[in-house]
mmCIF file of C-alpha atoms and ligand atoms in Angstrom:
data_model
loop_
_atom_site.group_PDB
_atom_site.id
_atom_site.type_symbol
_atom_site.label_atom_id
_atom_site.label_comp_id
_atom_site.label_asym_id
_atom_site.label_seq_id
_atom_site.Cartn_x
_atom_site.Cartn_y
_atom_site.Cartn_z
ATOM 1 C CA MET A 1 88.683 -183.103 -57.136
ATOM 2 C CA ARG A 2 90.450 -184.833 -60.006
ATOM 3 C CA LYS A 3 88.524 -187.602 -61.691
ATOM 4 C CA GLU A 4 90.861 -190.599 -61.945
ATOM 5 C CA ALA A 5 90.973 -192.495 -65.227
ATOM 6 C CA ASN A 6 89.355 -195.889 -64.542
ATOM 7 C CA PRO A 7 88.971 -194.937 -60.890
ATOM 8 C CA THR A 8 88.957 -197.504 -58.158
ATOM 9 C CA MET A 9 85.830 -197.496 -56.015
ATOM 10 C CA ASN A 10 87.813 -195.522 -53.459
ATOM 11 C CA GLU A 11 88.780 -192.844 -55.975
ATOM 12 C CA TYR A 12 85.360 -192.805 -57.644
ATOM 13 C CA LEU A 13 83.563 -192.218 -54.351
ATOM 14 C CA SER A 14 85.974 -189.479 -53.242
ATOM 15 C CA ASP A 15 84.082 -187.218 -55.648
ATOM 16 C CA HIS A 16 80.775 -187.806 -53.935
ATOM 17 C CA VAL A 17 80.835 -184.195 -52.745
ATOM 18 C CA HIS A 18 82.308 -181.449 -54.947
ATOM 19 C CA LEU A 19 81.824 -177.971 -56.346
ATOM 20 C CA THR A 20 80.549 -177.403 -59.865
ATOM 21 C CA ASP A 21 83.274 -176.263 -62.267
ATOM 22 C CA ASP A 22 82.129 -172.648 -61.918
ATOM 23 C CA GLY A 23 81.973 -172.950 -58.123
ATOM 24 C CA THR A 24 78.391 -171.717 -57.883
ATOM 25 C CA ALA A 25 76.788 -174.934 -56.611
ATOM 26 C CA VAL A 26 77.582 -178.102 -54.667
ATOM 27 C CA VAL A 27 77.102 -181.516 -56.257
ATOM 28 C CA ILE A 28 76.502 -184.561 -54.032
ATOM 29 C CA LEU A 29 75.892 -188.227 -54.660
ATOM 30 C CA ASP A 30 72.462 -188.786 -53.114
ATOM 31 C CA GLN A 31 73.202 -191.512 -50.574
ATOM 32 C CA THR A 32 69.508 -192.148 -49.879
ATOM 33 C CA GLN A 33 69.228 -193.640 -53.379
ATOM 34 C CA LEU A 34 72.144 -196.092 -53.002
ATOM 35 C CA PRO A 35 72.732 -198.876 -53.756
ATOM 36 C CA CYS A 36 69.964 -199.158 -56.372
ATOM 37 C CA ARG A 37 70.308 -195.777 -58.054
ATOM 38 C CA THR A 38 73.324 -193.553 -58.610
ATOM 39 C CA GLU A 39 71.810 -190.078 -58.626
ATOM 40 C CA TYR A 40 73.445 -186.708 -58.062
ATOM 41 C CA LEU A 41 71.896 -183.580 -56.594
ATOM 42 C CA THR A 42 72.967 -180.002 -57.298
ATOM 43 C CA LEU A 43 72.586 -177.771 -54.260
ATOM 44 C CA ARG A 44 72.252 -174.018 -54.744
ATOM 45 C CA THR A 45 70.027 -172.741 -51.934
ATOM 46 C CA ALA A 46 70.413 -172.859 -48.164
ATOM 47 C CA GLN A 47 67.223 -174.911 -47.935
ATOM 48 C CA GLU A 48 68.501 -177.516 -50.411
ATOM 49 C CA MET A 49 71.767 -177.698 -48.459
ATOM 50 C CA PHE A 50 70.036 -177.991 -45.090
ATOM 51 C CA ASP A 51 67.710 -180.719 -46.392
ATOM 52 C CA ALA A 52 70.582 -182.668 -47.962
ATOM 53 C CA ILE A 53 72.272 -182.972 -44.564
ATOM 54 C CA ARG A 54 69.055 -183.417 -42.570
ATOM 55 C CA LEU A 55 67.774 -186.175 -44.868
ATOM 56 C CA LEU A 56 71.168 -187.930 -45.028
ATOM 57 C CA GLN A 57 71.479 -187.397 -48.771
ATOM 58 C CA VAL A 58 75.002 -186.497 -47.698
ATOM 59 C CA ARG A 59 76.052 -188.056 -44.390
ATOM 60 C CA GLY A 60 78.928 -189.176 -42.246
ATOM 61 C CA ALA A 61 80.656 -186.735 -39.901
ATOM 62 C CA PRO A 62 83.621 -185.737 -42.130
ATOM 63 C CA ALA A 63 81.519 -185.701 -45.309
ATOM 64 C CA ILE A 64 78.960 -183.435 -43.633
ATOM 65 C CA GLY A 65 81.744 -181.032 -42.666
ATOM 66 C CA ILE A 66 83.237 -181.033 -46.163
ATOM 67 C CA CYS A 67 79.822 -180.473 -47.742
ATOM 68 C CA ALA A 68 78.940 -177.676 -45.314
ATOM 69 C CA ALA A 69 82.198 -175.900 -46.143
ATOM 70 C CA TYR A 70 81.391 -176.032 -49.857
ATOM 71 C CA ASP A 71 77.810 -175.007 -49.056
ATOM 72 C CA LEU A 72 78.949 -171.896 -47.209
ATOM 73 C CA TYR A 73 81.276 -170.857 -50.038
ATOM 74 C CA VAL A 74 78.404 -171.153 -52.520
ATOM 75 C CA LEU A 75 76.047 -169.192 -50.260
ATOM 76 C CA ALA A 76 78.732 -166.532 -49.705
ATOM 77 C CA GLN A 77 78.639 -165.762 -53.426
ATOM 78 C CA GLN A 78 74.912 -165.042 -53.114
ATOM 79 C CA VAL A 79 75.256 -162.554 -50.249
ATOM 80 C CA SER A 80 74.501 -158.986 -51.282
ATOM 81 C CA SER A 81 76.021 -156.506 -48.870
ATOM 82 C CA ASP A 82 77.909 -153.194 -49.035
ATOM 83 C CA THR A 83 80.415 -153.779 -46.268
ATOM 84 C CA PRO A 84 82.560 -156.668 -45.019
ATOM 85 C CA GLU A 85 80.794 -156.443 -41.654
ATOM 86 C CA ALA A 86 77.351 -156.839 -43.238
ATOM 87 C CA PHE A 87 78.675 -159.633 -45.436
ATOM 88 C CA LEU A 88 80.016 -161.505 -42.410
ATOM 89 C CA THR A 89 76.770 -161.042 -40.485
ATOM 90 C CA GLN A 90 74.770 -162.614 -43.294
ATOM 91 C CA LEU A 91 77.335 -165.406 -43.655
ATOM 92 C CA ARG A 92 77.058 -166.228 -39.954
ATOM 93 C CA GLN A 93 73.293 -166.464 -40.289
ATOM 94 C CA GLN A 94 73.660 -168.958 -43.134
ATOM 95 C CA ALA A 95 76.235 -170.953 -41.158
ATOM 96 C CA ASP A 96 73.937 -171.080 -38.120
ATOM 97 C CA TYR A 97 71.130 -172.384 -40.305
ATOM 98 C CA LEU A 98 73.266 -175.140 -41.817
ATOM 99 C CA ALA A 99 74.645 -176.048 -38.367
ATOM 100 C CA SER A 100 71.086 -176.623 -37.092
ATOM 101 C CA SER A 101 70.496 -179.441 -39.587
ATOM 102 C CA ARG A 102 72.113 -182.154 -37.406
ATOM 103 C CA PRO A 103 73.472 -181.681 -33.855
ATOM 104 C CA THR A 104 75.723 -184.657 -33.128
ATOM 105 C CA ALA A 105 78.521 -184.769 -35.720
ATOM 106 C CA VAL A 106 80.900 -182.050 -34.499
ATOM 107 C CA ASN A 107 82.550 -181.827 -37.941
ATOM 108 C CA LEU A 108 79.554 -179.804 -39.153
ATOM 109 C CA SER A 109 80.055 -176.913 -36.720
ATOM 110 C CA TRP A 110 83.847 -177.354 -36.853
ATOM 111 C CA ALA A 111 83.926 -176.848 -40.629
ATOM 112 C CA LEU A 112 81.479 -173.937 -40.585
ATOM 113 C CA ASN A 113 83.378 -172.168 -37.787
ATOM 114 C CA ARG A 114 86.658 -172.681 -39.646
ATOM 115 C CA MET A 115 85.125 -171.078 -42.741
ATOM 116 C CA LEU A 116 83.719 -168.150 -40.706
ATOM 117 C CA ASP A 117 87.086 -167.593 -38.994
ATOM 118 C CA ILE A 118 88.952 -167.404 -42.293
ATOM 119 C CA ALA A 119 86.395 -164.962 -43.667
ATOM 120 C CA ALA A 120 86.571 -162.787 -40.533
ATOM 121 C CA ALA A 121 90.354 -162.558 -40.957
ATOM 122 C CA GLN A 122 89.952 -160.732 -44.292
ATOM 123 C CA THR A 123 89.384 -156.999 -44.802
ATOM 124 C CA SER A 124 87.419 -156.975 -48.056
ATOM 125 C CA ILE A 125 84.516 -158.967 -49.440
ATOM 126 C CA ALA A 126 86.590 -160.007 -52.442
ATOM 127 C CA ASP A 127 89.311 -161.351 -50.149
ATOM 128 C CA MET A 128 86.684 -163.125 -48.046
ATOM 129 C CA LEU A 129 85.338 -164.930 -51.096
ATOM 130 C CA SER A 130 88.820 -165.965 -52.241
ATOM 131 C CA ALA A 131 89.731 -167.183 -48.759
ATOM 132 C CA LEU A 132 86.465 -169.146 -48.434
ATOM 133 C CA HIS A 133 87.131 -170.818 -51.778
ATOM 134 C CA ARG A 134 90.631 -171.871 -50.737
ATOM 135 C CA GLU A 135 89.428 -173.029 -47.288
ATOM 136 C CA CYS A 136 86.621 -175.344 -48.429
ATOM 137 C CA ILE A 137 88.986 -177.049 -50.851
ATOM 138 C CA ALA A 138 91.620 -177.291 -48.082
ATOM 139 C CA ILE A 139 89.112 -178.903 -45.719
ATOM 140 C CA HIS A 140 88.308 -181.525 -48.352
ATOM 141 C CA GLU A 141 91.924 -182.225 -49.270
ATOM 142 C CA GLU A 142 93.005 -182.359 -45.615
ATOM 143 C CA ASP A 143 90.324 -184.941 -44.953
ATOM 144 C CA ILE A 144 91.744 -187.134 -47.721
ATOM 145 C CA ALA A 145 95.157 -186.907 -46.045
ATOM 146 C CA MET A 146 93.700 -187.515 -42.570
ATOM 147 C CA CYS A 147 91.788 -190.592 -43.708
ATOM 148 C CA ARG A 148 94.915 -191.886 -45.440
ATOM 149 C CA ALA A 149 96.934 -191.484 -42.218
ATOM 150 C CA ILE A 150 94.159 -193.068 -40.136
ATOM 151 C CA SER A 151 94.140 -195.980 -42.579
ATOM 152 C CA GLU A 152 97.890 -196.516 -42.119
ATOM 153 C CA TYR A 153 97.611 -196.576 -38.345
ATOM 154 C CA GLY A 154 94.461 -198.692 -38.420
ATOM 155 C CA LEU A 155 96.163 -201.249 -40.647
ATOM 156 C CA THR A 156 98.779 -201.864 -37.944
ATOM 157 C CA LEU A 157 95.998 -203.234 -35.742
ATOM 158 C CA ILE A 158 94.916 -206.088 -38.020
ATOM 159 C CA LYS A 159 96.579 -208.780 -40.139
ATOM 160 C CA ASP A 160 95.924 -210.462 -43.452
ATOM 161 C CA GLY A 161 92.922 -212.779 -43.229
ATOM 162 C CA ASP A 162 91.335 -211.153 -40.157
ATOM 163 C CA GLY A 163 87.596 -210.876 -39.652
ATOM 164 C CA ILE A 164 86.451 -207.314 -38.980
ATOM 165 C CA LEU A 165 83.017 -206.267 -37.754
ATOM 166 C CA THR A 166 81.815 -202.788 -38.562
ATOM 167 C CA HIS A 167 78.664 -200.821 -37.798
ATOM 168 C CA CYS A 168 76.942 -198.214 -39.961
ATOM 169 C CA ASN A 169 79.136 -196.681 -42.665
ATOM 170 C CA ALA A 170 82.482 -195.017 -42.239
ATOM 171 C CA GLY A 171 83.932 -195.486 -45.697
ATOM 172 C CA PRO A 172 84.600 -193.026 -48.539
ATOM 173 C CA LEU A 173 80.899 -192.066 -48.625
ATOM 174 C CA ALA A 174 81.105 -190.866 -45.007
ATOM 175 C CA THR A 175 84.346 -189.001 -45.533
ATOM 176 C CA SER A 176 86.390 -188.076 -48.613
ATOM 177 C CA ARG A 177 88.521 -191.080 -49.615
ATOM 178 C CA TYR A 178 89.370 -194.384 -47.861
ATOM 179 C CA GLY A 179 87.114 -193.551 -44.933
ATOM 180 C CA THR A 180 87.903 -193.996 -41.266
ATOM 181 C CA ALA A 181 86.666 -197.388 -40.010
ATOM 182 C CA LEU A 182 86.840 -198.814 -43.545
ATOM 183 C CA GLY A 183 90.033 -196.972 -44.519
ATOM 184 C CA PRO A 184 92.443 -199.686 -43.312
ATOM 185 C CA LEU A 185 90.463 -202.245 -45.319
ATOM 186 C CA PHE A 186 90.686 -200.227 -48.558
ATOM 187 C CA LEU A 187 94.387 -199.560 -47.934
ATOM 188 C CA GLY A 188 95.063 -203.203 -47.103
ATOM 189 C CA LYS A 189 93.264 -204.240 -50.278
ATOM 190 C CA GLU A 190 95.557 -201.955 -52.289
ATOM 191 C CA ARG A 191 98.484 -203.869 -50.714
ATOM 192 C CA GLY A 192 97.098 -207.279 -51.557
ATOM 193 C CA MET A 193 95.697 -208.068 -48.134
ATOM 194 C CA HIS A 194 92.400 -209.912 -47.607
ATOM 195 C CA PHE A 195 89.875 -209.347 -44.849
ATOM 196 C CA HIS A 196 86.489 -210.816 -44.030
ATOM 197 C CA VAL A 197 84.221 -207.946 -43.121
ATOM 198 C CA PHE A 198 80.932 -208.421 -41.317
ATOM 199 C CA SER A 199 78.773 -205.356 -41.862
ATOM 200 C CA ASP A 200 75.903 -204.683 -39.469
ATOM 201 C CA GLU A 201 72.939 -203.593 -41.599
ATOM 202 C CA THR A 202 72.423 -200.793 -39.017
ATOM 203 C CA ARG A 203 68.752 -200.141 -38.566
ATOM 204 C CA PRO A 204 66.756 -198.023 -39.011
ATOM 205 C CA LEU A 205 68.418 -196.323 -42.019
ATOM 206 C CA LEU A 206 70.521 -199.326 -43.056
ATOM 207 C CA GLN A 207 73.787 -197.521 -43.802
ATOM 208 C CA GLY A 208 75.615 -200.811 -43.337
ATOM 209 C CA ALA A 209 73.433 -202.644 -45.838
ATOM 210 C CA ARG A 210 72.992 -199.856 -48.368
ATOM 211 C CA LEU A 211 76.400 -198.197 -48.185
ATOM 212 C CA THR A 212 79.121 -200.259 -46.466
ATOM 213 C CA SER A 213 78.363 -203.499 -48.280
ATOM 214 C CA TYR A 214 78.073 -201.462 -51.525
ATOM 215 C CA GLU A 215 81.468 -199.792 -51.059
ATOM 216 C CA LEU A 216 83.273 -202.980 -50.013
ATOM 217 C CA SER A 217 81.747 -205.408 -52.491
ATOM 218 C CA ARG A 218 82.327 -203.040 -55.415
ATOM 219 C CA ALA A 219 85.938 -202.639 -54.219
ATOM 220 C CA GLY A 220 86.381 -206.410 -54.204
ATOM 221 C CA ILE A 221 86.637 -206.657 -50.404
ATOM 222 C CA ASP A 222 84.938 -209.700 -48.884
ATOM 223 C CA VAL A 223 81.867 -208.517 -46.973
ATOM 224 C CA THR A 224 79.039 -210.388 -45.294
ATOM 225 C CA LEU A 225 75.919 -208.407 -44.470
ATOM 226 C CA ILE A 226 74.326 -209.308 -41.135
ATOM 227 C CA CYS A 227 71.364 -208.063 -39.137
ATOM 228 C CA ASP A 228 72.376 -206.012 -36.108
ATOM 229 C CA ASN A 229 71.117 -208.769 -33.773
ATOM 230 C CA MET A 230 73.597 -211.263 -35.300
ATOM 231 C CA ALA A 231 76.741 -209.472 -34.107
ATOM 232 C CA SER A 232 76.930 -211.537 -30.922
ATOM 233 C CA LEU A 233 76.816 -214.874 -32.774
ATOM 234 C CA VAL A 234 79.507 -213.985 -35.333
ATOM 235 C CA MET A 235 81.744 -212.867 -32.458
ATOM 236 C CA LYS A 236 80.972 -216.055 -30.500
ATOM 237 C CA ASN A 237 81.810 -218.127 -33.605
ATOM 238 C CA GLY A 238 85.340 -216.672 -33.515
ATOM 239 C CA TRP A 239 84.905 -214.956 -36.900
ATOM 240 C CA ILE A 240 85.810 -211.490 -35.620
ATOM 241 C CA GLN A 241 89.332 -210.409 -34.669
ATOM 242 C CA ALA A 242 88.567 -206.701 -34.337
ATOM 243 C CA CYS A 243 85.697 -204.243 -34.441
ATOM 244 C CA PHE A 244 86.272 -200.994 -36.374
ATOM 245 C CA VAL A 245 83.728 -198.174 -36.122
ATOM 246 C CA GLY A 246 83.652 -194.498 -37.018
ATOM 247 C CA CYS A 247 82.693 -191.597 -34.784
ATOM 248 C CA ASP A 248 80.579 -188.482 -34.851
ATOM 249 C CA ARG A 249 81.921 -186.810 -31.761
ATOM 250 C CA VAL A 250 84.641 -187.902 -29.312
ATOM 251 C CA ALA A 251 84.537 -186.293 -25.861
ATOM 252 C CA ALA A 252 87.687 -185.240 -23.998
ATOM 253 C CA ASN A 253 87.661 -188.407 -21.888
ATOM 254 C CA GLY A 254 87.290 -190.677 -24.938
ATOM 255 C CA ASP A 255 83.544 -191.361 -24.655
ATOM 256 C CA THR A 256 82.423 -191.605 -28.278
ATOM 257 C CA ALA A 257 79.126 -190.851 -30.005
ATOM 258 C CA ASN A 258 78.526 -192.970 -33.065
ATOM 259 C CA LYS A 259 75.583 -194.516 -34.880
ATOM 260 C CA ILE A 260 72.925 -195.999 -32.611
ATOM 261 C CA GLY A 261 73.863 -199.566 -31.746
ATOM 262 C CA THR A 262 77.605 -198.918 -31.538
ATOM 263 C CA SER A 263 77.702 -199.082 -27.746
ATOM 264 C CA GLY A 264 76.044 -202.501 -27.937
ATOM 265 C CA VAL A 265 78.746 -203.708 -30.307
ATOM 266 C CA ALA A 266 81.386 -202.440 -27.855
ATOM 267 C CA ILE A 267 79.770 -204.289 -24.943
ATOM 268 C CA LEU A 268 79.611 -207.507 -26.989
ATOM 269 C CA ALA A 269 83.236 -207.100 -28.054
ATOM 270 C CA ARG A 270 84.307 -206.698 -24.431
ATOM 271 C CA HIS A 271 82.312 -209.825 -23.489
ATOM 272 C CA TYR A 272 84.017 -211.900 -26.211
ATOM 273 C CA GLY A 273 87.493 -210.408 -25.633
ATOM 274 C CA ILE A 274 87.618 -208.756 -29.071
ATOM 275 C CA PRO A 275 89.429 -205.393 -29.476
ATOM 276 C CA PHE A 276 87.070 -202.523 -30.296
ATOM 277 C CA TYR A 277 88.540 -199.515 -32.120
ATOM 278 C CA VAL A 278 87.123 -196.109 -32.919
ATOM 279 C CA LEU A 279 88.668 -194.488 -35.996
ATOM 280 C CA GLY A 280 88.249 -190.822 -36.803
ATOM 281 C CA PRO A 281 90.040 -187.573 -37.623
ATOM 282 C CA THR A 282 90.861 -185.006 -34.932
ATOM 283 C CA SER A 283 88.135 -182.848 -36.507
ATOM 284 C CA THR A 284 85.705 -185.244 -34.802
ATOM 285 C CA ILE A 285 87.212 -184.779 -31.341
ATOM 286 C CA ASP A 286 85.488 -182.152 -29.206
ATOM 287 C CA LEU A 287 87.530 -181.295 -26.099
ATOM 288 C CA SER A 288 84.774 -178.908 -24.994
ATOM 289 C CA CYS A 289 82.693 -182.007 -24.196
ATOM 290 C CA ALA A 290 84.163 -183.350 -20.959
ATOM 291 C CA THR A 291 82.340 -186.673 -21.236
ATOM 292 C CA GLY A 292 79.807 -188.391 -23.471
ATOM 293 C CA ALA A 293 77.036 -186.927 -21.333
ATOM 294 C CA ASP A 294 77.827 -183.557 -22.920
ATOM 295 C CA ILE A 295 77.302 -184.777 -26.507
ATOM 296 C CA PRO A 296 73.921 -183.787 -28.050
ATOM 297 C CA ILE A 297 72.143 -186.830 -29.444
ATOM 298 C CA GLU A 298 69.996 -186.292 -32.524
ATOM 299 C CA GLN A 299 66.416 -187.581 -32.268
ATOM 300 C CA ARG A 300 64.949 -188.493 -35.625
ATOM 301 C CA ASP A 301 61.508 -189.051 -37.165
ATOM 302 C CA PRO A 302 59.806 -192.206 -35.768
ATOM 303 C CA GLU A 303 58.556 -192.978 -39.265
ATOM 304 C CA GLU A 304 62.112 -194.096 -40.071
ATOM 305 C CA ILE A 305 61.463 -197.063 -37.761
ATOM 306 C CA LYS A 306 57.898 -197.886 -38.783
ATOM 307 C CA GLN A 307 57.737 -197.067 -42.452
ATOM 308 C CA LYS A 308 60.919 -195.872 -44.118
ATOM 309 C CA PHE A 309 61.997 -199.076 -45.859
ATOM 310 C CA TYR A 310 58.761 -201.028 -45.912
ATOM 311 C CA ALA A 311 56.085 -201.280 -48.595
ATOM 312 C CA GLU A 312 53.620 -200.716 -45.753
ATOM 313 C CA PRO A 313 54.001 -199.669 -42.105
ATOM 314 C CA MET A 314 55.392 -202.346 -39.800
ATOM 315 C CA ALA A 315 53.607 -200.926 -36.754
ATOM 316 C CA LEU A 316 50.305 -199.223 -36.057
ATOM 317 C CA PRO A 317 50.404 -195.459 -36.581
ATOM 318 C CA GLU A 318 49.555 -194.844 -32.936
ATOM 319 C CA VAL A 319 52.531 -196.891 -31.705
ATOM 320 C CA LYS A 320 55.142 -194.650 -30.095
ATOM 321 C CA CYS A 321 58.762 -195.019 -31.267
ATOM 322 C CA TYR A 322 62.103 -193.903 -29.836
ATOM 323 C CA ASN A 323 64.564 -193.091 -32.627
ATOM 324 C CA PRO A 324 67.905 -191.722 -31.330
ATOM 325 C CA ALA A 325 70.330 -191.564 -34.253
ATOM 326 C CA PHE A 326 73.398 -192.103 -32.039
ATOM 327 C CA ASP A 327 74.525 -193.557 -28.752
ATOM 328 C CA VAL A 328 77.642 -193.046 -26.665
ATOM 329 C CA THR A 329 80.218 -195.768 -26.101
ATOM 330 C CA ASP A 330 81.904 -195.480 -22.736
ATOM 331 C CA GLN A 331 85.632 -194.886 -23.056
ATOM 332 C CA SER A 332 86.313 -197.920 -20.845
ATOM 333 C CA LEU A 333 85.053 -200.171 -23.665
ATOM 334 C CA ILE A 334 87.332 -198.662 -26.332
ATOM 335 C CA SER A 335 90.664 -200.413 -27.026
ATOM 336 C CA GLY A 336 92.049 -197.459 -28.989
ATOM 337 C CA ILE A 337 91.042 -194.302 -30.838
ATOM 338 C CA VAL A 338 92.816 -194.134 -34.201
ATOM 339 C CA THR A 339 93.464 -190.606 -35.436
ATOM 340 C CA GLU A 340 95.663 -189.145 -38.164
ATOM 341 C CA TYR A 341 98.292 -188.555 -35.457
ATOM 342 C CA GLY A 342 98.358 -192.123 -34.226
ATOM 343 C CA ILE A 343 96.544 -194.553 -31.969
ATOM 344 C CA CYS A 344 95.331 -193.007 -28.734
ATOM 345 C CA ARG A 345 95.191 -195.369 -25.772
ATOM 346 C CA ALA A 346 93.633 -194.929 -22.337
ATOM 347 C CA PRO A 347 93.744 -192.704 -20.349
ATOM 348 C CA TYR A 348 92.172 -190.812 -23.248
ATOM 349 C CA THR A 349 92.011 -187.513 -21.396
ATOM 350 C CA GLU A 350 95.794 -187.431 -21.697
ATOM 351 C CA SER A 351 96.308 -189.092 -25.087
ATOM 352 C CA LEU A 352 93.668 -186.966 -26.836
ATOM 353 C CA ARG A 353 95.200 -183.833 -25.368
ATOM 354 C CA THR A 354 98.592 -184.934 -26.702
ATOM 355 C CA VAL A 355 97.097 -185.337 -30.159
ATOM 356 C CA PHE A 356 95.612 -181.858 -30.016
ATOM 357 C CA ALA A 357 98.908 -180.400 -28.871
ATOM 358 C CA GLN A 358 100.521 -181.889 -31.966
ATOM 359 C CA LYS A 359 97.733 -180.638 -34.184
ATOM 360 C CA THR A 360 97.988 -177.156 -32.686
ATOM 361 C CA ALA A 361 101.749 -177.215 -33.216
ATOM 362 C CA GLY A 362 100.999 -177.928 -36.861
ATOM 363 C CA GLN A 363 102.909 -181.151 -36.815
ATOM 364 C CA SER A 364 102.144 -183.695 -39.481
ATOM 365 C CA GLY A 365 100.654 -186.872 -38.112
ATOM 366 C CA GLU A 366 101.755 -189.059 -40.934
ATOM 367 C CA GLY A 367 104.155 -191.897 -40.391
ATOM 368 C CA ARG A 368 104.654 -191.744 -36.677
ATOM 369 C CA ASN A 369 102.808 -192.739 -33.585
ATOM 370 C CA PRO A 370 103.906 -190.472 -30.757
ATOM 371 C CA LEU A 371 101.229 -191.651 -28.369
HETATM 372 C C1 LIG B 401 83.204 -191.418 -40.636
HETATM 373 S S1 LIG B 401 81.959 -190.805 -39.648
HETATM 374 C C2 LIG B 401 80.654 -191.830 -40.081
HETATM 375 C C3 LIG B 401 79.634 -191.901 -38.988
HETATM 376 O O1 LIG B 401 78.490 -191.119 -39.339
HETATM 377 C C4 LIG B 401 77.381 -191.982 -39.371
HETATM 378 O O2 LIG B 401 76.198 -191.361 -38.989
HETATM 379 P P1 LIG B 401 75.150 -190.901 -40.147
HETATM 380 O O3 LIG B 401 75.089 -192.006 -41.152
HETATM 381 O O4 LIG B 401 73.877 -190.706 -39.365
HETATM 382 O O5 LIG B 401 75.714 -189.614 -40.689
HETATM 383 C C5 LIG B 401 77.743 -193.082 -38.418
HETATM 384 O O6 LIG B 401 77.637 -192.660 -37.079
HETATM 385 C C6 LIG B 401 79.168 -193.314 -38.825
HETATM 386 O O7 LIG B 401 79.958 -194.016 -37.928
#
């Protein structure tokens, strides 16, 4: 990715995942160290790559997919095999290992399968490596374009001066550039618009506190950090005109898996009559999941609840914890699903299928809303 001279926050962060100049390693901005420390990690081994995703050093559905694509290209260069068939077998094993790092964000398996398909279409190992190199860069650059298109459509849903509530982080750090839920806010800022963002801190890993408020405040976008249990009051006060959230997997009927707590925000928004929008690229839609019940929900280490961000444990070691990383928002609570092809409205089973038909036809989604 090009480094912009005097980059804006948006441009600066779009390089948070990239290949080294010689293409033999992946460099990521370690998101577990933000906002206090800006530290980069260089990933060369499958274990380092698996851990980086598992530990949320790189996170966010699109960003995970982009990173995994780069990861697989780097690992492909390390495969020693005599035949294309043996090469592909070893590559599939590496892809399966990376895919096992986190189950919910469909972009991870989507990106890895796309890389495997392009490799399988080649007839020599040299051609496989060239194709993998082109494909991982294409996945990254397409995500920039998708997030830009999502931002345009999302911006049509809000007006200058609006209050927006968001949950977790779906900005450039979770994607490539702009982001999904935060994309319209970055784009609006570029056009001189002003918004008042209320960012849920998003326990237990505090992506909203550590990442969203970092991205927005450094970009000069007004942001107020709140505890997750304050969302109801800020909505009741009339400070919120829309809720924008990202997504990790959208089922065929529109049920959406996103960071734990999202479904609660959607229920509150419905209670207060506030529109609730999911924003995400079509690479996050999984038509093979009929409903949200089919989406695997990642269960994470209970220590993230009791200890992770405290000088000392906040609960006795013997206390059981339940730590699902995501929940599913019922499609009936979603006002619209904003993709790079436009704003999908209910019934989502039909509108999401229309979007996929366009995508399959290779039509550009920019600039029109066919839905
Ligand atoms: C633009 S997708 C971002 C999505 O991913 C986050 O999960 P995590 O931080 O665990 O990777 C969260 O669900 C965001 O909405």
